[in-house]
mmCIF file of C-alpha atoms in Angstrom:
data_model
loop_
_atom_site.group_PDB
_atom_site.id
_atom_site.type_symbol
_atom_site.label_atom_id
_atom_site.label_comp_id
_atom_site.label_asym_id
_atom_site.label_seq_id
_atom_site.Cartn_x
_atom_site.Cartn_y
_atom_site.Cartn_z
ATOM 1 C CA UNK A 119 -24.331 -45.445 -51.260
ATOM 2 C CA UNK A 120 -24.020 -46.686 -47.690
ATOM 3 C CA UNK A 121 -21.475 -49.490 -47.626
ATOM 4 C CA UNK A 122 -22.420 -52.077 -45.026
ATOM 5 C CA UNK A 123 -20.273 -54.898 -46.321
ATOM 6 C CA UNK A 124 -17.221 -55.120 -48.560
ATOM 7 C CA UNK A 125 -15.081 -58.135 -49.234
ATOM 8 C CA UNK A 126 -12.338 -59.319 -51.525
ATOM 9 C CA UNK A 127 -13.672 -62.191 -53.641
ATOM 10 C CA UNK A 128 -11.056 -63.396 -56.112
ATOM 11 C CA UNK A 129 -8.044 -62.519 -58.226
ATOM 12 C CA UNK A 130 -9.294 -63.805 -61.560
ATOM 13 C CA UNK A 131 -6.939 -64.786 -64.353
ATOM 14 C CA UNK A 132 -9.614 -65.719 -66.893
ATOM 15 C CA UNK A 133 -13.364 -65.788 -67.598
ATOM 16 C CA UNK A 134 -13.782 -69.156 -65.903
ATOM 17 C CA UNK A 135 -12.925 -67.486 -62.580
ATOM 18 C CA UNK A 136 -15.190 -64.458 -62.892
ATOM 19 C CA UNK A 137 -17.941 -64.376 -60.228
ATOM 20 C CA UNK A 138 -21.351 -65.694 -61.280
ATOM 21 C CA UNK A 139 -23.352 -63.370 -59.027
ATOM 22 C CA UNK A 140 -24.752 -61.403 -61.990
ATOM 23 C CA UNK A 141 -24.026 -58.103 -60.227
ATOM 24 C CA UNK A 142 -23.061 -54.890 -62.028
ATOM 25 C CA UNK A 143 -19.297 -54.469 -62.340
ATOM 26 C CA UNK A 144 -17.394 -51.194 -62.090
ATOM 27 C CA UNK A 145 -13.848 -51.553 -63.414
ATOM 28 C CA UNK A 146 -10.925 -49.344 -62.438
ATOM 29 C CA UNK A 147 -8.232 -48.636 -65.027
ATOM 30 C CA UNK A 148 -5.138 -46.520 -64.641
ATOM 31 C CA UNK A 149 -1.374 -46.373 -64.666
ATOM 32 C CA UNK A 150 0.518 -48.413 -62.114
ATOM 33 C CA UNK A 151 0.681 -46.592 -58.766
ATOM 34 C CA UNK A 152 -1.971 -44.027 -59.756
ATOM 35 C CA UNK A 153 -3.919 -44.887 -56.607
ATOM 36 C CA UNK A 154 -6.658 -47.289 -57.688
ATOM 37 C CA UNK A 155 -6.409 -49.422 -54.545
ATOM 38 C CA UNK A 156 -6.446 -46.339 -52.318
ATOM 39 C CA UNK A 157 -9.515 -45.080 -54.189
ATOM 40 C CA UNK A 158 -11.347 -48.359 -53.576
ATOM 41 C CA UNK A 159 -10.446 -48.301 -49.874
ATOM 42 C CA UNK A 160 -11.731 -44.735 -49.508
ATOM 43 C CA UNK A 161 -14.955 -45.509 -51.372
ATOM 44 C CA UNK A 162 -15.770 -48.402 -49.001
ATOM 45 C CA UNK A 163 -14.394 -46.804 -45.814
ATOM 46 C CA UNK A 164 -11.768 -49.483 -45.312
ATOM 47 C CA UNK A 165 -8.041 -48.956 -44.881
ATOM 48 C CA UNK A 166 -6.493 -52.058 -46.352
ATOM 49 C CA UNK A 167 -9.094 -54.193 -48.134
ATOM 50 C CA UNK A 168 -7.632 -53.318 -51.526
ATOM 51 C CA UNK A 169 -3.905 -53.866 -51.177
ATOM 52 C CA UNK A 170 -1.583 -51.200 -52.456
ATOM 53 C CA UNK A 171 1.783 -52.042 -53.950
ATOM 54 C CA UNK A 172 4.985 -50.049 -54.261
ATOM 55 C CA UNK A 173 6.091 -52.235 -57.172
ATOM 56 C CA UNK A 174 4.549 -51.115 -60.502
ATOM 57 C CA UNK A 175 3.035 -53.894 -62.565
ATOM 58 C CA UNK A 176 2.732 -56.337 -59.669
ATOM 59 C CA UNK A 177 -0.993 -56.863 -60.111
ATOM 60 C CA UNK A 178 -1.521 -59.288 -62.977
ATOM 61 C CA UNK A 179 -5.117 -60.335 -62.304
ATOM 62 C CA UNK A 180 -8.579 -58.808 -62.131
ATOM 63 C CA UNK A 181 -9.175 -58.233 -58.427
ATOM 64 C CA UNK A 182 -12.867 -58.488 -57.548
ATOM 65 C CA UNK A 183 -14.377 -56.725 -54.507
ATOM 66 C CA UNK A 184 -18.048 -57.258 -53.681
ATOM 67 C CA UNK A 185 -19.795 -54.181 -52.271
ATOM 68 C CA UNK A 186 -22.868 -55.051 -50.180
ATOM 69 C CA UNK A 187 -24.884 -57.263 -52.527
ATOM 70 C CA UNK A 188 -25.093 -54.439 -55.072
ATOM 71 C CA UNK A 189 -21.994 -54.478 -57.267
ATOM 72 C CA UNK A 190 -18.365 -55.406 -57.774
ATOM 73 C CA UNK A 191 -15.363 -53.131 -58.027
ATOM 74 C CA UNK A 192 -12.921 -54.775 -60.447
ATOM 75 C CA UNK A 193 -9.346 -53.529 -60.172
ATOM 76 C CA UNK A 194 -7.590 -54.011 -63.510
ATOM 77 C CA UNK A 195 -3.809 -54.452 -63.852
ATOM 78 C CA UNK A 196 -2.084 -51.097 -64.070
ATOM 79 C CA UNK A 197 -0.805 -49.988 -67.445
ATOM 80 C CA UNK A 198 2.462 -48.227 -68.215
ATOM 81 C CA UNK A 199 4.616 -50.815 -66.437
ATOM 82 C CA UNK A 200 7.977 -50.296 -68.131
ATOM 83 C CA UNK A 201 9.735 -53.012 -66.105
ATOM 84 C CA UNK A 202 7.440 -55.747 -67.433
ATOM 85 C CA UNK A 203 8.481 -57.596 -70.587
ATOM 86 C CA UNK A 204 6.824 -56.811 -73.905
ATOM 87 C CA UNK A 205 5.467 -60.354 -74.070
ATOM 88 C CA UNK A 206 3.807 -59.971 -70.662
ATOM 89 C CA UNK A 207 2.370 -56.564 -71.585
ATOM 90 C CA UNK A 208 0.843 -58.020 -74.745
ATOM 91 C CA UNK A 209 -0.614 -60.979 -72.845
ATOM 92 C CA UNK A 210 -2.161 -58.750 -70.191
ATOM 93 C CA UNK A 211 -3.397 -56.391 -72.879
ATOM 94 C CA UNK A 212 -5.353 -59.132 -74.620
ATOM 95 C CA UNK A 213 -6.702 -60.377 -71.284
ATOM 96 C CA UNK A 214 -7.949 -56.928 -70.269
ATOM 97 C CA UNK A 215 -9.292 -56.164 -73.746
ATOM 98 C CA UNK A 216 -11.361 -59.354 -73.712
ATOM 99 C CA UNK A 217 -12.826 -58.438 -70.334
ATOM 100 C CA UNK A 218 -13.673 -54.859 -71.336
ATOM 101 C CA UNK A 219 -15.287 -55.890 -74.620
ATOM 102 C CA UNK A 220 -17.057 -59.107 -73.678
ATOM 103 C CA UNK A 221 -17.962 -58.999 -69.973
ATOM 104 C CA UNK A 222 -21.749 -58.610 -69.981
ATOM 105 C CA UNK A 223 -21.969 -57.293 -66.409
ATOM 106 C CA UNK A 224 -19.494 -54.445 -66.930
ATOM 107 C CA UNK A 225 -21.401 -51.199 -66.470
ATOM 108 C CA UNK A 226 -18.705 -48.527 -66.237
ATOM 109 C CA UNK A 227 -14.939 -48.004 -66.342
ATOM 110 C CA UNK A 228 -13.421 -45.547 -63.895
ATOM 111 C CA UNK A 229 -10.272 -44.303 -65.600
ATOM 112 C CA UNK A 230 -8.066 -42.993 -62.814
ATOM 113 C CA UNK A 231 -5.743 -40.108 -63.716
ATOM 114 C CA UNK A 232 -3.128 -38.392 -61.526
ATOM 115 C CA UNK A 233 -4.352 -34.791 -61.349
ATOM 116 C CA UNK A 234 -0.829 -33.504 -60.706
ATOM 117 C CA UNK A 235 0.403 -34.350 -64.214
ATOM 118 C CA UNK A 236 -1.021 -34.134 -67.741
ATOM 119 C CA UNK A 237 -2.417 -37.505 -68.845
ATOM 120 C CA UNK A 238 0.327 -39.743 -70.212
ATOM 121 C CA UNK A 239 0.432 -41.352 -73.647
ATOM 122 C CA UNK A 240 -0.868 -44.535 -72.006
ATOM 123 C CA UNK A 241 -3.749 -42.593 -70.417
ATOM 124 C CA UNK A 242 -4.580 -41.057 -73.775
ATOM 125 C CA UNK A 243 -4.435 -44.415 -75.548
ATOM 126 C CA UNK A 244 -6.681 -46.067 -72.962
ATOM 127 C CA UNK A 245 -9.295 -43.320 -73.122
ATOM 128 C CA UNK A 246 -9.292 -43.304 -76.932
ATOM 129 C CA UNK A 247 -9.663 -47.108 -76.967
ATOM 130 C CA UNK A 248 -12.583 -47.036 -74.516
ATOM 131 C CA UNK A 249 -14.369 -44.367 -76.562
ATOM 132 C CA UNK A 250 -13.700 -46.142 -79.865
ATOM 133 C CA UNK A 251 -15.253 -49.316 -78.500
ATOM 134 C CA UNK A 252 -18.211 -47.592 -76.864
ATOM 135 C CA UNK A 253 -17.258 -48.549 -73.306
ATOM 136 C CA UNK A 254 -18.878 -46.180 -70.749
ATOM 137 C CA UNK A 255 -16.200 -44.225 -68.880
ATOM 138 C CA UNK A 256 -15.947 -41.842 -65.943
ATOM 139 C CA UNK A 257 -12.692 -39.960 -65.447
ATOM 140 C CA UNK A 258 -11.428 -39.741 -61.872
ATOM 141 C CA UNK A 259 -8.673 -37.204 -61.230
ATOM 142 C CA UNK A 260 -7.086 -38.320 -57.984
ATOM 143 C CA UNK A 261 -4.402 -36.945 -55.624
ATOM 144 C CA UNK A 262 -6.219 -33.605 -55.553
ATOM 145 C CA UNK A 263 -4.944 -33.017 -52.010
ATOM 146 C CA UNK A 264 -1.439 -32.667 -53.460
ATOM 147 C CA UNK A 265 -2.433 -29.548 -55.409
ATOM 148 C CA UNK A 266 -3.594 -26.160 -54.035
ATOM 149 C CA UNK A 267 -7.366 -25.787 -54.309
ATOM 150 C CA UNK A 268 -6.984 -22.673 -56.442
ATOM 151 C CA UNK A 269 -5.294 -24.707 -59.175
ATOM 152 C CA UNK A 270 -7.833 -27.551 -59.355
ATOM 153 C CA UNK A 271 -9.802 -26.144 -62.262
ATOM 154 C CA UNK A 272 -6.632 -25.474 -64.270
ATOM 155 C CA UNK A 273 -5.452 -29.063 -63.824
ATOM 156 C CA UNK A 274 -8.881 -30.517 -64.595
ATOM 157 C CA UNK A 275 -8.947 -28.500 -67.805
ATOM 158 C CA UNK A 276 -5.542 -29.932 -68.740
ATOM 159 C CA UNK A 277 -6.857 -33.461 -68.127
ATOM 160 C CA UNK A 278 -9.859 -32.945 -70.408
ATOM 161 C CA UNK A 279 -7.937 -31.180 -73.155
ATOM 162 C CA UNK A 280 -5.031 -33.666 -73.184
ATOM 163 C CA UNK A 281 -7.400 -36.620 -73.421
ATOM 164 C CA UNK A 282 -9.716 -34.871 -75.871
ATOM 165 C CA UNK A 283 -12.428 -35.915 -73.432
ATOM 166 C CA UNK A 284 -16.065 -36.046 -74.407
ATOM 167 C CA UNK A 285 -18.033 -33.403 -72.470
ATOM 168 C CA UNK A 286 -20.649 -36.013 -71.641
ATOM 169 C CA UNK A 287 -18.120 -38.107 -69.703
ATOM 170 C CA UNK A 288 -18.044 -37.190 -65.989
ATOM 171 C CA UNK A 289 -14.791 -35.935 -64.501
ATOM 172 C CA UNK A 290 -14.663 -36.361 -60.733
ATOM 173 C CA UNK A 291 -12.049 -34.580 -58.635
ATOM 174 C CA UNK A 292 -10.924 -37.058 -55.978
ATOM 175 C CA UNK A 293 -8.636 -37.463 -52.993
ATOM 176 C CA UNK A 294 -8.151 -40.800 -51.259
ATOM 177 C CA UNK A 295 -6.593 -38.912 -48.344
ATOM 178 C CA UNK A 296 -9.436 -36.481 -47.603
ATOM 179 C CA UNK A 297 -12.428 -38.207 -49.194
ATOM 180 C CA UNK A 298 -12.992 -35.364 -51.636
ATOM 181 C CA UNK A 299 -15.218 -36.560 -54.495
ATOM 182 C CA UNK A 300 -16.362 -39.756 -52.782
ATOM 183 C CA UNK A 301 -20.058 -38.863 -52.688
ATOM 184 C CA UNK A 302 -19.979 -37.480 -56.231
ATOM 185 C CA UNK A 303 -18.346 -40.646 -57.540
ATOM 186 C CA UNK A 304 -20.899 -42.866 -55.773
ATOM 187 C CA UNK A 305 -23.654 -40.782 -57.408
ATOM 188 C CA UNK A 306 -22.127 -41.374 -60.855
ATOM 189 C CA UNK A 307 -21.896 -45.116 -60.170
ATOM 190 C CA UNK A 308 -25.426 -45.397 -58.763
ATOM 191 C CA UNK A 309 -26.846 -43.513 -61.735
ATOM 192 C CA UNK A 310 -25.050 -45.832 -64.122
ATOM 193 C CA UNK A 311 -26.044 -49.126 -62.528
ATOM 194 C CA UNK A 312 -29.544 -47.783 -61.999
ATOM 195 C CA UNK A 313 -29.818 -47.277 -65.753
ATOM 196 C CA UNK A 314 -28.423 -50.742 -66.408
ATOM 197 C CA UNK A 315 -28.590 -54.010 -64.549
ATOM 198 C CA UNK A 316 -30.600 -52.855 -61.566
ATOM 199 C CA UNK A 317 -33.348 -51.177 -63.578
ATOM 200 C CA UNK A 318 -34.555 -54.432 -65.100
ATOM 201 C CA UNK A 319 -35.712 -56.077 -61.848
ATOM 202 C CA UNK A 320 -37.388 -52.797 -60.803
ATOM 203 C CA UNK A 321 -39.257 -52.685 -64.107
ATOM 204 C CA UNK A 322 -40.305 -56.280 -63.629
ATOM 205 C CA UNK A 323 -41.705 -55.489 -60.179
ATOM 206 C CA UNK A 324 -43.586 -52.469 -61.541
ATOM 207 C CA UNK A 325 -45.093 -54.527 -64.349
ATOM 208 C CA UNK A 326 -46.140 -57.228 -61.893
ATOM 209 C CA UNK A 327 -47.930 -54.694 -59.710
ATOM 210 C CA UNK A 328 -49.693 -53.234 -62.728
ATOM 211 C CA UNK A 329 -50.860 -56.691 -63.759
ATOM 212 C CA UNK A 330 -52.179 -57.367 -60.256
ATOM 213 C CA UNK A 331 -54.206 -54.166 -60.294
ATOM 214 C CA UNK A 332 -55.916 -55.036 -63.580
#
């Protein structure tokens, strides 16, 4: 996808604040400091649109970024934030769960994993929860530039085996530093939204043309 326009829209703290544009939404889930903001910035060719934080657990909202007039990236609060109180973790958990289960425009979750380490218990729990609830997921193994190229396949195998990942779920090797995996990830996203929200208007146009020709 060629990104001509990207903008931050809102930090939503509840359904009443979600955008009403009726665009497909691609959510990003991952541990705090796994690099979700850096991934967004690389995908849209911007340095600082999605703000990175050195303080785990700082993001407590759903951060919406509109890409062209095609879709939203939705950055979810990072999980695995040990410094946050149990009460806060439970509150955020319910908030995120409601979004993932009930948001009609959600098309795909990008679960971001640090390629350098085996997926954590939190990573495993998130993936299992997404699969149990039938939420479409694409695994993104980031920070690939931190590992020698010859070890990529070994680490990707560890990611899949530790998560017990479904073979049908894409696993994209990614680096926010070099741009590795950017085009592949856009292809996964375009295929998904093409099968979902965007396909309906195209079908409507096709049907209209067929009716005109009759």
